[in-house]
JSON list of C-alpha atoms and ligand atoms in Angstrom, two decimals:
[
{"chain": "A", "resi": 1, "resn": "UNK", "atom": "CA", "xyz": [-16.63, 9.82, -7.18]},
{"chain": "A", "resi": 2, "resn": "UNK", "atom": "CA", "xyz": [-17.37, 7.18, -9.72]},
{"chain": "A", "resi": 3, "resn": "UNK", "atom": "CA", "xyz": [-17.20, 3.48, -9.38]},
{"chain": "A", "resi": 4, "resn": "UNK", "atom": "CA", "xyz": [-13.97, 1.82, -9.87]},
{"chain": "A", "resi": 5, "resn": "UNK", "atom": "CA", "xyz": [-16.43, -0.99, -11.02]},
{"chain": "A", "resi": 6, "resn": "UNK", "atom": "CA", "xyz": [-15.27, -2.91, -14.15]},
{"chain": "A", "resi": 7, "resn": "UNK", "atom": "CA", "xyz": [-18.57, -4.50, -16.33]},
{"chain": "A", "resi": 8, "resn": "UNK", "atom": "CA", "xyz": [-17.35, -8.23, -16.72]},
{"chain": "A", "resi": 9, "resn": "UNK", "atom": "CA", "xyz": [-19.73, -8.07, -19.79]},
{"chain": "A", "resi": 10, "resn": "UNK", "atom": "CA", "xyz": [-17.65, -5.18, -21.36]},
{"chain": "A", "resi": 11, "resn": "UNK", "atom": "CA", "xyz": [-14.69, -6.29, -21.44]},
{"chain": "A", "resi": 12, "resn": "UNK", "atom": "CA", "xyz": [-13.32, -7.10, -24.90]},
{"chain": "A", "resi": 13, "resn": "UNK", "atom": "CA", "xyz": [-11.62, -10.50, -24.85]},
{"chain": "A", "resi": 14, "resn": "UNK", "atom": "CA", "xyz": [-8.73, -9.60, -26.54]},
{"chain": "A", "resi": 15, "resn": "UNK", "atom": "CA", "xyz": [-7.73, -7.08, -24.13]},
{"chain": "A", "resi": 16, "resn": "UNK", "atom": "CA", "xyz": [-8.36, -3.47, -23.14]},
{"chain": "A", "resi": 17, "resn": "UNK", "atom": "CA", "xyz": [-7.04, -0.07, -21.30]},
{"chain": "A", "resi": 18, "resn": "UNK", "atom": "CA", "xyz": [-9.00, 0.89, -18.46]},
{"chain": "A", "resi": 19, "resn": "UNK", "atom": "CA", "xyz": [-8.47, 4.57, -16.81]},
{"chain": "A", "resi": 20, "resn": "UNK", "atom": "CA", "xyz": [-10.40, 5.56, -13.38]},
{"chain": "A", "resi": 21, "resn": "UNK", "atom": "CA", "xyz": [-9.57, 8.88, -11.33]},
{"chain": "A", "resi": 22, "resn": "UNK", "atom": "CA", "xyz": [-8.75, 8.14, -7.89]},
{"chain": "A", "resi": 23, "resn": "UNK", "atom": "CA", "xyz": [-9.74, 11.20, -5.74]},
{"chain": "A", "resi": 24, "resn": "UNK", "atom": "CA", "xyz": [-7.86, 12.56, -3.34]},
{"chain": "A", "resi": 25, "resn": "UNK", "atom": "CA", "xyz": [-10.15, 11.80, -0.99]},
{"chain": "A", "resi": 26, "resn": "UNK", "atom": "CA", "xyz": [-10.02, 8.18, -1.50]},
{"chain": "A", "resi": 27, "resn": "UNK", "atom": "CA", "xyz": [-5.82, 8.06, -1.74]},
{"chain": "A", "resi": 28, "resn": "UNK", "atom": "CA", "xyz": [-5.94, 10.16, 1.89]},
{"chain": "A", "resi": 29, "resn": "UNK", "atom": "CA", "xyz": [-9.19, 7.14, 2.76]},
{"chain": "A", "resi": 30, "resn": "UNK", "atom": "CA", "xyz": [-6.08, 4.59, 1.70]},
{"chain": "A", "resi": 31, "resn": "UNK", "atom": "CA", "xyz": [-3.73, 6.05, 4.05]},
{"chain": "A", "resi": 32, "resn": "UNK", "atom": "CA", "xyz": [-5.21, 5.78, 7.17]},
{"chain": "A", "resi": 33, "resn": "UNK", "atom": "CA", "xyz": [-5.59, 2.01, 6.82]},
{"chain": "A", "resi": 34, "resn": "UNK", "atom": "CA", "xyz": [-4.36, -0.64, 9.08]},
{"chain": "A", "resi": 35, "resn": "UNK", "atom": "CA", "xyz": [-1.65, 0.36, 10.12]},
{"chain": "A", "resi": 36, "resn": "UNK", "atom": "CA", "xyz": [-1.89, 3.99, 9.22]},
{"chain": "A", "resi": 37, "resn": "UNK", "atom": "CA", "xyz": [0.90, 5.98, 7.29]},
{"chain": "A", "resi": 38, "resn": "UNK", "atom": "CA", "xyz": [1.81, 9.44, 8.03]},
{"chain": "A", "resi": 39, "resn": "UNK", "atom": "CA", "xyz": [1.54, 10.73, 4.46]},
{"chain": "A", "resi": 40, "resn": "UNK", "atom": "CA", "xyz": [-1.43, 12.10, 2.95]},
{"chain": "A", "resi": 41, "resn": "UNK", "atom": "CA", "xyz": [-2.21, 12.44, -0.50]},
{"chain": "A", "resi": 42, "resn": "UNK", "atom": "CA", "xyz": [-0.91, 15.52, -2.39]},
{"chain": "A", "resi": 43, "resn": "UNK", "atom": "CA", "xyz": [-3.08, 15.36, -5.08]},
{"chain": "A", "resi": 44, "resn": "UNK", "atom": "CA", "xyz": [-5.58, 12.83, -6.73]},
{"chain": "A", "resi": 45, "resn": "UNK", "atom": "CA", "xyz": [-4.22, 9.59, -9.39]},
{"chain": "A", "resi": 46, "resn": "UNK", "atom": "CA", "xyz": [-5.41, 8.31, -12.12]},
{"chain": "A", "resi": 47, "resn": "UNK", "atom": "CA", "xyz": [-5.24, 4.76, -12.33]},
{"chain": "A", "resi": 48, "resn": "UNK", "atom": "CA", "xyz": [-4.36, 3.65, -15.98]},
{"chain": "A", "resi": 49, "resn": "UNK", "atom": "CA", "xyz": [-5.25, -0.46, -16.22]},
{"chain": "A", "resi": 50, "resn": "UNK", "atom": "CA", "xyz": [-4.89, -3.42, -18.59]},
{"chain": "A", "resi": 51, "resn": "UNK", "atom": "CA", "xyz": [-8.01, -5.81, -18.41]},
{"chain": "A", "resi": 52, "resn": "UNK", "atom": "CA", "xyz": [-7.66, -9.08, -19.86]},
{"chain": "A", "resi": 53, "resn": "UNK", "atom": "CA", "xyz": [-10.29, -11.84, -20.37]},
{"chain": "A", "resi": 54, "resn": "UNK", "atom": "CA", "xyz": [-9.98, -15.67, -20.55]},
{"chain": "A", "resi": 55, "resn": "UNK", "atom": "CA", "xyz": [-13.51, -17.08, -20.03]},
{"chain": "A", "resi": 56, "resn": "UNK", "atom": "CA", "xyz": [-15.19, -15.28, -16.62]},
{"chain": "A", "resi": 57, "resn": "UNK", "atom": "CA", "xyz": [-11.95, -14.52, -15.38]},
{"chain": "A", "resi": 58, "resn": "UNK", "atom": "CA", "xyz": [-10.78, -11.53, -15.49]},
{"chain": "A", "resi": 59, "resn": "UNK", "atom": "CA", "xyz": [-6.81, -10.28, -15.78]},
{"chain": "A", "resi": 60, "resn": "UNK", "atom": "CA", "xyz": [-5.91, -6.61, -14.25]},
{"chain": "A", "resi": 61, "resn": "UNK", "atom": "CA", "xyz": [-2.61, -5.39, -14.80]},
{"chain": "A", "resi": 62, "resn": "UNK", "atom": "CA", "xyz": [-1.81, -1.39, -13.33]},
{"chain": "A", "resi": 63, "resn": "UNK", "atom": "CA", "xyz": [0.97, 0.57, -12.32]},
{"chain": "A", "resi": 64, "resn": "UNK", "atom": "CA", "xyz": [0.41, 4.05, -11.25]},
{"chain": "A", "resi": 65, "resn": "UNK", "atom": "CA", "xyz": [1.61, 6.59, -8.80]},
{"chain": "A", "resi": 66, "resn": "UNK", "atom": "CA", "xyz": [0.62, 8.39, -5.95]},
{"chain": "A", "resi": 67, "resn": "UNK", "atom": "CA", "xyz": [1.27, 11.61, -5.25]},
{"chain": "A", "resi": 68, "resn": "UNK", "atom": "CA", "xyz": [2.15, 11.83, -1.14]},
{"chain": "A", "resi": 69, "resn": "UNK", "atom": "CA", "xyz": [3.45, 14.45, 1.00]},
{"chain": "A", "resi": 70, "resn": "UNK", "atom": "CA", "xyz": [4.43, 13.77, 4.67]},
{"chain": "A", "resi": 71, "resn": "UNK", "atom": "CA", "xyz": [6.74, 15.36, 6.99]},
{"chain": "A", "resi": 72, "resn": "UNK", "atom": "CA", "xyz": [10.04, 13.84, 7.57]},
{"chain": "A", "resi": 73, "resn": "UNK", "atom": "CA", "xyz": [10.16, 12.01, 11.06]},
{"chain": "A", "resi": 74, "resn": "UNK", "atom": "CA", "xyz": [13.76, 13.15, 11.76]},
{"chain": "A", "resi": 75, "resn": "UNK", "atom": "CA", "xyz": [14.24, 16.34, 10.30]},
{"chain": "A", "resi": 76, "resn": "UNK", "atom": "CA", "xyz": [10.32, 17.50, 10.14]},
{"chain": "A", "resi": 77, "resn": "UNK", "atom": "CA", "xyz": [11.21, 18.88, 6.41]},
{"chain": "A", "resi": 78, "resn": "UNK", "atom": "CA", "xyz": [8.56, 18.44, 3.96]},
{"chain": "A", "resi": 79, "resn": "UNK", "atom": "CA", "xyz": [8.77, 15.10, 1.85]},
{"chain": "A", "resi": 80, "resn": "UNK", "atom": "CA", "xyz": [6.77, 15.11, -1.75]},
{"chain": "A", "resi": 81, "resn": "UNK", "atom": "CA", "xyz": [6.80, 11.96, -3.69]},
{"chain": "A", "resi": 82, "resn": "UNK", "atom": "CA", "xyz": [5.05, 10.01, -6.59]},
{"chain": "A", "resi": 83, "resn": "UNK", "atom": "CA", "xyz": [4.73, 6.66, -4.89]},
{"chain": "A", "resi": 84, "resn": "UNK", "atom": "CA", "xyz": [4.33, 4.02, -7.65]},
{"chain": "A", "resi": 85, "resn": "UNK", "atom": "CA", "xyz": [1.94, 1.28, -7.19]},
{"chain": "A", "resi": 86, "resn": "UNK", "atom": "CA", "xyz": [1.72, -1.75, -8.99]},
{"chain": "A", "resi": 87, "resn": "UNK", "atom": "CA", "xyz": [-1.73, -3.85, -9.13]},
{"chain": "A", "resi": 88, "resn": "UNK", "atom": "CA", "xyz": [-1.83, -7.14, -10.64]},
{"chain": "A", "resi": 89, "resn": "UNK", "atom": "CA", "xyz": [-4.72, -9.78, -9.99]},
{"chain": "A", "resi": 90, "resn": "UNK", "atom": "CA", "xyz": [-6.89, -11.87, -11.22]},
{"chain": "A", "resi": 91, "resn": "UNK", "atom": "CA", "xyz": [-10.96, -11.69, -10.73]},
{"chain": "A", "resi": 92, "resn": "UNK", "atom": "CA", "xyz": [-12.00, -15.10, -10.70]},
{"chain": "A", "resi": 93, "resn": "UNK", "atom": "CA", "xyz": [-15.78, -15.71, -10.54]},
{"chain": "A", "resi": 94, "resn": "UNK", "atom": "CA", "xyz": [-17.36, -17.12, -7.35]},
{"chain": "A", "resi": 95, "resn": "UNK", "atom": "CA", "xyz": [-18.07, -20.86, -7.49]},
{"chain": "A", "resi": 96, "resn": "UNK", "atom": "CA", "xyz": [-21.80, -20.68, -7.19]},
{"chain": "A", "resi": 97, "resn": "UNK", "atom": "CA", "xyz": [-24.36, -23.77, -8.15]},
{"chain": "A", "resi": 98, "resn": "UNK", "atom": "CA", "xyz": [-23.06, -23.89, -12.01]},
{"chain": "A", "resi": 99, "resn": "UNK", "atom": "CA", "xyz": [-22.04, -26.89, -13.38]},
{"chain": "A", "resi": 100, "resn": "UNK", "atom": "CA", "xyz": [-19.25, -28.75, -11.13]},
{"chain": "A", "resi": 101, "resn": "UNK", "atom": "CA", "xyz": [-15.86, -28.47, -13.01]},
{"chain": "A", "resi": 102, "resn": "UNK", "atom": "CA", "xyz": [-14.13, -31.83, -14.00]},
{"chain": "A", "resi": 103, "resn": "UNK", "atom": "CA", "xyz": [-12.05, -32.56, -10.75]},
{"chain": "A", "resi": 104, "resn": "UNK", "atom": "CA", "xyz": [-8.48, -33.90, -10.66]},
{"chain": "A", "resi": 105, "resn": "UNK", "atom": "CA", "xyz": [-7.80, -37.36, -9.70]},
{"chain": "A", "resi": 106, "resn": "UNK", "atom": "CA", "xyz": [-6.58, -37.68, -6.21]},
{"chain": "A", "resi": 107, "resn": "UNK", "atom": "CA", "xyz": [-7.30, -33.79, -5.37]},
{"chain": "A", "resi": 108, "resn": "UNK", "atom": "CA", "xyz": [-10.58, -33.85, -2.77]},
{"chain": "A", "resi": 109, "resn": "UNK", "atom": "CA", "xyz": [-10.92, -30.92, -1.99]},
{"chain": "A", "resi": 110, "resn": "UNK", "atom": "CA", "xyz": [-14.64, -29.59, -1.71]},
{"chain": "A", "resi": 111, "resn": "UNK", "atom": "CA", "xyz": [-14.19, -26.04, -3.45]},
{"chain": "A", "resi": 112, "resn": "UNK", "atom": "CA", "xyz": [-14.20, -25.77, -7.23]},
{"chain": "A", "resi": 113, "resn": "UNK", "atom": "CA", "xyz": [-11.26, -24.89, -9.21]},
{"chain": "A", "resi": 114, "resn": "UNK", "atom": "CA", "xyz": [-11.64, -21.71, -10.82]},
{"chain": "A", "resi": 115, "resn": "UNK", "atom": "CA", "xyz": [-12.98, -22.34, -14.48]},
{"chain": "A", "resi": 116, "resn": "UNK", "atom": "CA", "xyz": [-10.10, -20.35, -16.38]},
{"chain": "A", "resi": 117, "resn": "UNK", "atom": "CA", "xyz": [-6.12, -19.16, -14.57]},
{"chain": "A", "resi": 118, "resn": "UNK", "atom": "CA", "xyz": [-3.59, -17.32, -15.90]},
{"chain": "A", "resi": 119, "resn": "UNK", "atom": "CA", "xyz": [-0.72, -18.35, -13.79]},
{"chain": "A", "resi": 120, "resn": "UNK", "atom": "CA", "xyz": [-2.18, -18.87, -10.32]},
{"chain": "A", "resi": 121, "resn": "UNK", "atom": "CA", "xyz": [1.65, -19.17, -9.23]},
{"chain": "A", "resi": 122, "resn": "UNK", "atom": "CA", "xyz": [2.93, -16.06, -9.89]},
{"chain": "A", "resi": 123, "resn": "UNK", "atom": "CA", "xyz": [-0.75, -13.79, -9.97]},
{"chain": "A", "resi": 124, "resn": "UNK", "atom": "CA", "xyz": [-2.93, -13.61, -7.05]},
{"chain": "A", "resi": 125, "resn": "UNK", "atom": "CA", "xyz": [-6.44, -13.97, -7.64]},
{"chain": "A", "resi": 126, "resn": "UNK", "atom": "CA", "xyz": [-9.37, -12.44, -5.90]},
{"chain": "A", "resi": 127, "resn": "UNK", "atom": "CA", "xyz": [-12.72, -13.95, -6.00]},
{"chain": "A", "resi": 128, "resn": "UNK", "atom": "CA", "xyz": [-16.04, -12.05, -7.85]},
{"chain": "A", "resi": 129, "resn": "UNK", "atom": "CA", "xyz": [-19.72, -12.15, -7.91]},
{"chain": "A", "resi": 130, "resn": "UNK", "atom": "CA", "xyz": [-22.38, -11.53, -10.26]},
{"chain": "A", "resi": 131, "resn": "UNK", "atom": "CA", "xyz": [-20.53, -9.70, -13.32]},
{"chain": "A", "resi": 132, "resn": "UNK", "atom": "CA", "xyz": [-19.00, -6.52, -11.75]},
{"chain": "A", "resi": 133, "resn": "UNK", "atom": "CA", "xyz": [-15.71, -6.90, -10.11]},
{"chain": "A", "resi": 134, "resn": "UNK", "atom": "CA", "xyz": [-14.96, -3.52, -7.86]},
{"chain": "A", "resi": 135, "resn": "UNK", "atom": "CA", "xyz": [-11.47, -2.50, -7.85]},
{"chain": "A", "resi": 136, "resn": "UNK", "atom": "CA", "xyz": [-11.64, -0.01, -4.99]},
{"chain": "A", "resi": 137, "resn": "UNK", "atom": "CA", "xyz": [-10.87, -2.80, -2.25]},
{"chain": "A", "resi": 138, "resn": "UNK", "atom": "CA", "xyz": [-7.71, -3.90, -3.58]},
{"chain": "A", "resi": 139, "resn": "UNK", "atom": "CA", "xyz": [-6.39, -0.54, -4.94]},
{"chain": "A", "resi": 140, "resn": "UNK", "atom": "CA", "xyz": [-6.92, 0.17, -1.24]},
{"chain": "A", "resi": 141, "resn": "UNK", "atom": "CA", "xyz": [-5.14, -2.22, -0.14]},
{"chain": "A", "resi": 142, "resn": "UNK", "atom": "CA", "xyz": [-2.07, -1.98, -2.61]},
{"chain": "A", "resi": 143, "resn": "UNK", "atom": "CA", "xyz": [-1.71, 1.57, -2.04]},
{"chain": "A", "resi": 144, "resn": "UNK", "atom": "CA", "xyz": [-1.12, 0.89, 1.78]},
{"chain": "A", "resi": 145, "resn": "UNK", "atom": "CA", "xyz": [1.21, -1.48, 0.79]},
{"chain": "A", "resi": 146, "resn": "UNK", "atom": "CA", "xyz": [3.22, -0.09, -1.23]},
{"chain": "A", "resi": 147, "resn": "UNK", "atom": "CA", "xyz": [3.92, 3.73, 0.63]},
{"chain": "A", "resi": 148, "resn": "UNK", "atom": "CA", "xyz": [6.05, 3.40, 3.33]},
{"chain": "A", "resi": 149, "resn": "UNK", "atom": "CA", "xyz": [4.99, 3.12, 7.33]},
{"chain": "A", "resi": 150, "resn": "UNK", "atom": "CA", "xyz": [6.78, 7.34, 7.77]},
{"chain": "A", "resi": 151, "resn": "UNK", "atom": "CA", "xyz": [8.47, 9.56, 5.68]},
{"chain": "A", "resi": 152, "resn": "UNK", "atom": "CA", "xyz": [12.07, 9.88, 5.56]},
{"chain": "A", "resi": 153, "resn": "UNK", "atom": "CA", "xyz": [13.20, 13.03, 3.56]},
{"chain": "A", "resi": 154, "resn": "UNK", "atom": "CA", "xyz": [16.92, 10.89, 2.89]},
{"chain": "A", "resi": 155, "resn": "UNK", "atom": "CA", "xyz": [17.77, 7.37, 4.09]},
{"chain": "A", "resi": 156, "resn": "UNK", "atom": "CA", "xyz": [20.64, 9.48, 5.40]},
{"chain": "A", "resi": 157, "resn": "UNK", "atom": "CA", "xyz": [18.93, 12.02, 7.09]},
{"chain": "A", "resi": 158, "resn": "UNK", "atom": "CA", "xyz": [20.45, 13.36, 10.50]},
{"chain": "A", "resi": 159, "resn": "UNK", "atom": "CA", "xyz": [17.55, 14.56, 11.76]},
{"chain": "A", "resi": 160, "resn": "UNK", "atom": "CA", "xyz": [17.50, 17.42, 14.76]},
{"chain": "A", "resi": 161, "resn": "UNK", "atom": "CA", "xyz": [19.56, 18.30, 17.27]},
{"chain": "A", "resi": 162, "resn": "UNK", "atom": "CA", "xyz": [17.23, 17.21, 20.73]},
{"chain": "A", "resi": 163, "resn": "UNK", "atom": "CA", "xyz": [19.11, 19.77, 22.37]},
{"chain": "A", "resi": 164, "resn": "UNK", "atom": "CA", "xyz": [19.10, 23.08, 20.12]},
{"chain": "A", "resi": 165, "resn": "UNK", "atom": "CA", "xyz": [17.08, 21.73, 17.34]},
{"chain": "A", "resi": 166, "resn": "UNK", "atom": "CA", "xyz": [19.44, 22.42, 14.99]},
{"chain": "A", "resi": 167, "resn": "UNK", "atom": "CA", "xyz": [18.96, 20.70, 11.41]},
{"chain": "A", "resi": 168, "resn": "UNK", "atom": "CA", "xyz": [21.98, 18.54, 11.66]},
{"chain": "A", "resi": 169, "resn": "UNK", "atom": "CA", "xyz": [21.99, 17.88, 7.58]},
{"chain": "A", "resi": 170, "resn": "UNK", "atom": "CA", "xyz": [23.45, 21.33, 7.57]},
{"chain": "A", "resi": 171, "resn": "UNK", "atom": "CA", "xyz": [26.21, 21.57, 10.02]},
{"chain": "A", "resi": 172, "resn": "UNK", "atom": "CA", "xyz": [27.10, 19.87, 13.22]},
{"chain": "A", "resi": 173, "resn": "UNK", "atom": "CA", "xyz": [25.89, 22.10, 16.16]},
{"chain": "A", "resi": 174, "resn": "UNK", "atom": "CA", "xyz": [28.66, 20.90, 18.43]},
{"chain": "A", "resi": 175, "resn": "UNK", "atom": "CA", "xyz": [26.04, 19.82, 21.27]},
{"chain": "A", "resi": 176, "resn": "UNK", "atom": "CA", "xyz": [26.92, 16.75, 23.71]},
{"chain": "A", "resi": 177, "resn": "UNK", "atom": "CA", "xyz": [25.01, 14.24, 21.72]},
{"chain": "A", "resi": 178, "resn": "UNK", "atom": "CA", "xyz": [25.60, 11.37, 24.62]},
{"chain": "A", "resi": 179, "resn": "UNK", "atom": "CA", "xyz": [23.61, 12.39, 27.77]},
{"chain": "A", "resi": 180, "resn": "UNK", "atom": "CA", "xyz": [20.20, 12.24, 25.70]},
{"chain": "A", "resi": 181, "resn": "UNK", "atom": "CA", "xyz": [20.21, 9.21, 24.96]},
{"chain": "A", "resi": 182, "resn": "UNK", "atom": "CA", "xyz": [16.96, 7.90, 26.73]},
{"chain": "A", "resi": 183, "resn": "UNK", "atom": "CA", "xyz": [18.28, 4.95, 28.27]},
{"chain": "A", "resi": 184, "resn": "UNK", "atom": "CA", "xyz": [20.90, 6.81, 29.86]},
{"chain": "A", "resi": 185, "resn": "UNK", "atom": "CA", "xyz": [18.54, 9.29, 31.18]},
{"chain": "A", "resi": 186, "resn": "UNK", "atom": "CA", "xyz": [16.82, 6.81, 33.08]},
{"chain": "A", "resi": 187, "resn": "UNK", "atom": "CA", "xyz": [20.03, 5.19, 34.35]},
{"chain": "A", "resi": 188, "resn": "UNK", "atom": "CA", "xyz": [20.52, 8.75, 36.03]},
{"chain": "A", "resi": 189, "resn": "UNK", "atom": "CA", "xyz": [17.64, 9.60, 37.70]},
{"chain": "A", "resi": 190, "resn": "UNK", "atom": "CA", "xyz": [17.67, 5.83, 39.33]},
{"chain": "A", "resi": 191, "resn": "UNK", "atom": "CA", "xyz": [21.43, 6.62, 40.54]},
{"chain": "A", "resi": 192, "resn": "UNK", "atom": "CA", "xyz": [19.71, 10.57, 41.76]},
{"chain": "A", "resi": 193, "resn": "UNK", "atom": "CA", "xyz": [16.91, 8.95, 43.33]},
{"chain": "A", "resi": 194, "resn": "UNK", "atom": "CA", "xyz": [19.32, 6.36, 45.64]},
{"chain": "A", "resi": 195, "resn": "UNK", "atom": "CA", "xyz": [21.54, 9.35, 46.96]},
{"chain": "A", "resi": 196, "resn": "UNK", "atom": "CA", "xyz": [18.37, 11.33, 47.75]},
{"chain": "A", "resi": 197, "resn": "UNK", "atom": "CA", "xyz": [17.57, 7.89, 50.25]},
{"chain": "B", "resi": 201, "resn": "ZN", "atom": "ZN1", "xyz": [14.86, 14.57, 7.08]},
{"chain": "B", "resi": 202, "resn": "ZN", "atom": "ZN1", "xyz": [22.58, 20.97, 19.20]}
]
């Protein structure tokens, strides 16, 4: 696959689309991160990206979508969706043994503030080295993030009869519903298991 690698160099200072193909391969790679989801990817992305540059730092702005498909936990009926994703961060370059930037008065802290921010409130930033920043980590990580831990087909779903297996979106199968509940399962074999004594 290519490089999600951006070319700090490159980068025109005024701004500048950015488009990478994300293989299926590495949106299924995404997936099984920590903590897994149980969707895979139904397809591959393309990642569409605004770079912006103040000094060595380095603005990304994306929103894109994933294509997943999954099974739905309750029902077990297919589930297809485009999953957006949204990917904002700045690349801020490494403090390394350059110049020591002016330091605030009554702030002592030993690490350098980062030579240029755009708004270090409200965007996270994500340290760089040498003058490609790789996007592949964090579009990792932001894809895991965003899809949901198991797909539902509807918030509302009824999922299956235990009993008959019935889809119970479609009708109501009319089984005792009750007695399978787990807990009182085990409630029931205790109560078996003392008459048996
Ligand atoms: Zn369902
Ligand atoms: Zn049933």
């Amino acid at each position: 696959m290519e490089p999600l690698t951006i070319d700090v160099d490159e980068i025109d200072e005024s701004g500048q689309a950015w488009q990478a193909d994300l293989p299926r391969e590495f949106v299924d790679s995404a997936l099984r991160g920590e903590p897994p989801t149980e969707f895979h990817a139904a397809g591959a992305a393309t990642v569409r990206a605004r770079l912006t540059k103040i000094g060595r730092s380095v603005l990304v702005q994306s929103r894109f979508t994933v294509p997943l498909e999954g099974q739905c936990k309750r029902c077990l009926k297919k589930v297809r969706l485009d999953e957006p994703i949204d990917l904002t961060l700045t690349y801020v370059p490494r403090a390394g043994p350059a110049p020591e930037p002016p330091r605030r008065a009554g702030h002592d802290r030993a690490e350098p503030e980062p030579a240029a921010s755009f708004d270090a409130e409200t965007v996270d930033e994500e340290p760089y080295s040498g003058k490609t920043i790789d996007l592949a980590p964090a579009l990792r990580e932001q894809i895991l993030l965003a899809v949901p831990p198991s797909p539902v087909c509807d918030e509302a779903c009824k999922g299956l009869c235990p009993t008959c297996g019935k889809d119970l979106n479609a009708d109501d199968c009319g089984c005792e519903k009750t007695t399978l509940d787990p807990r009182w399962a085990a409630l029931k074999s205790i109560q078996l298991e003392k008459k048996e004594k």
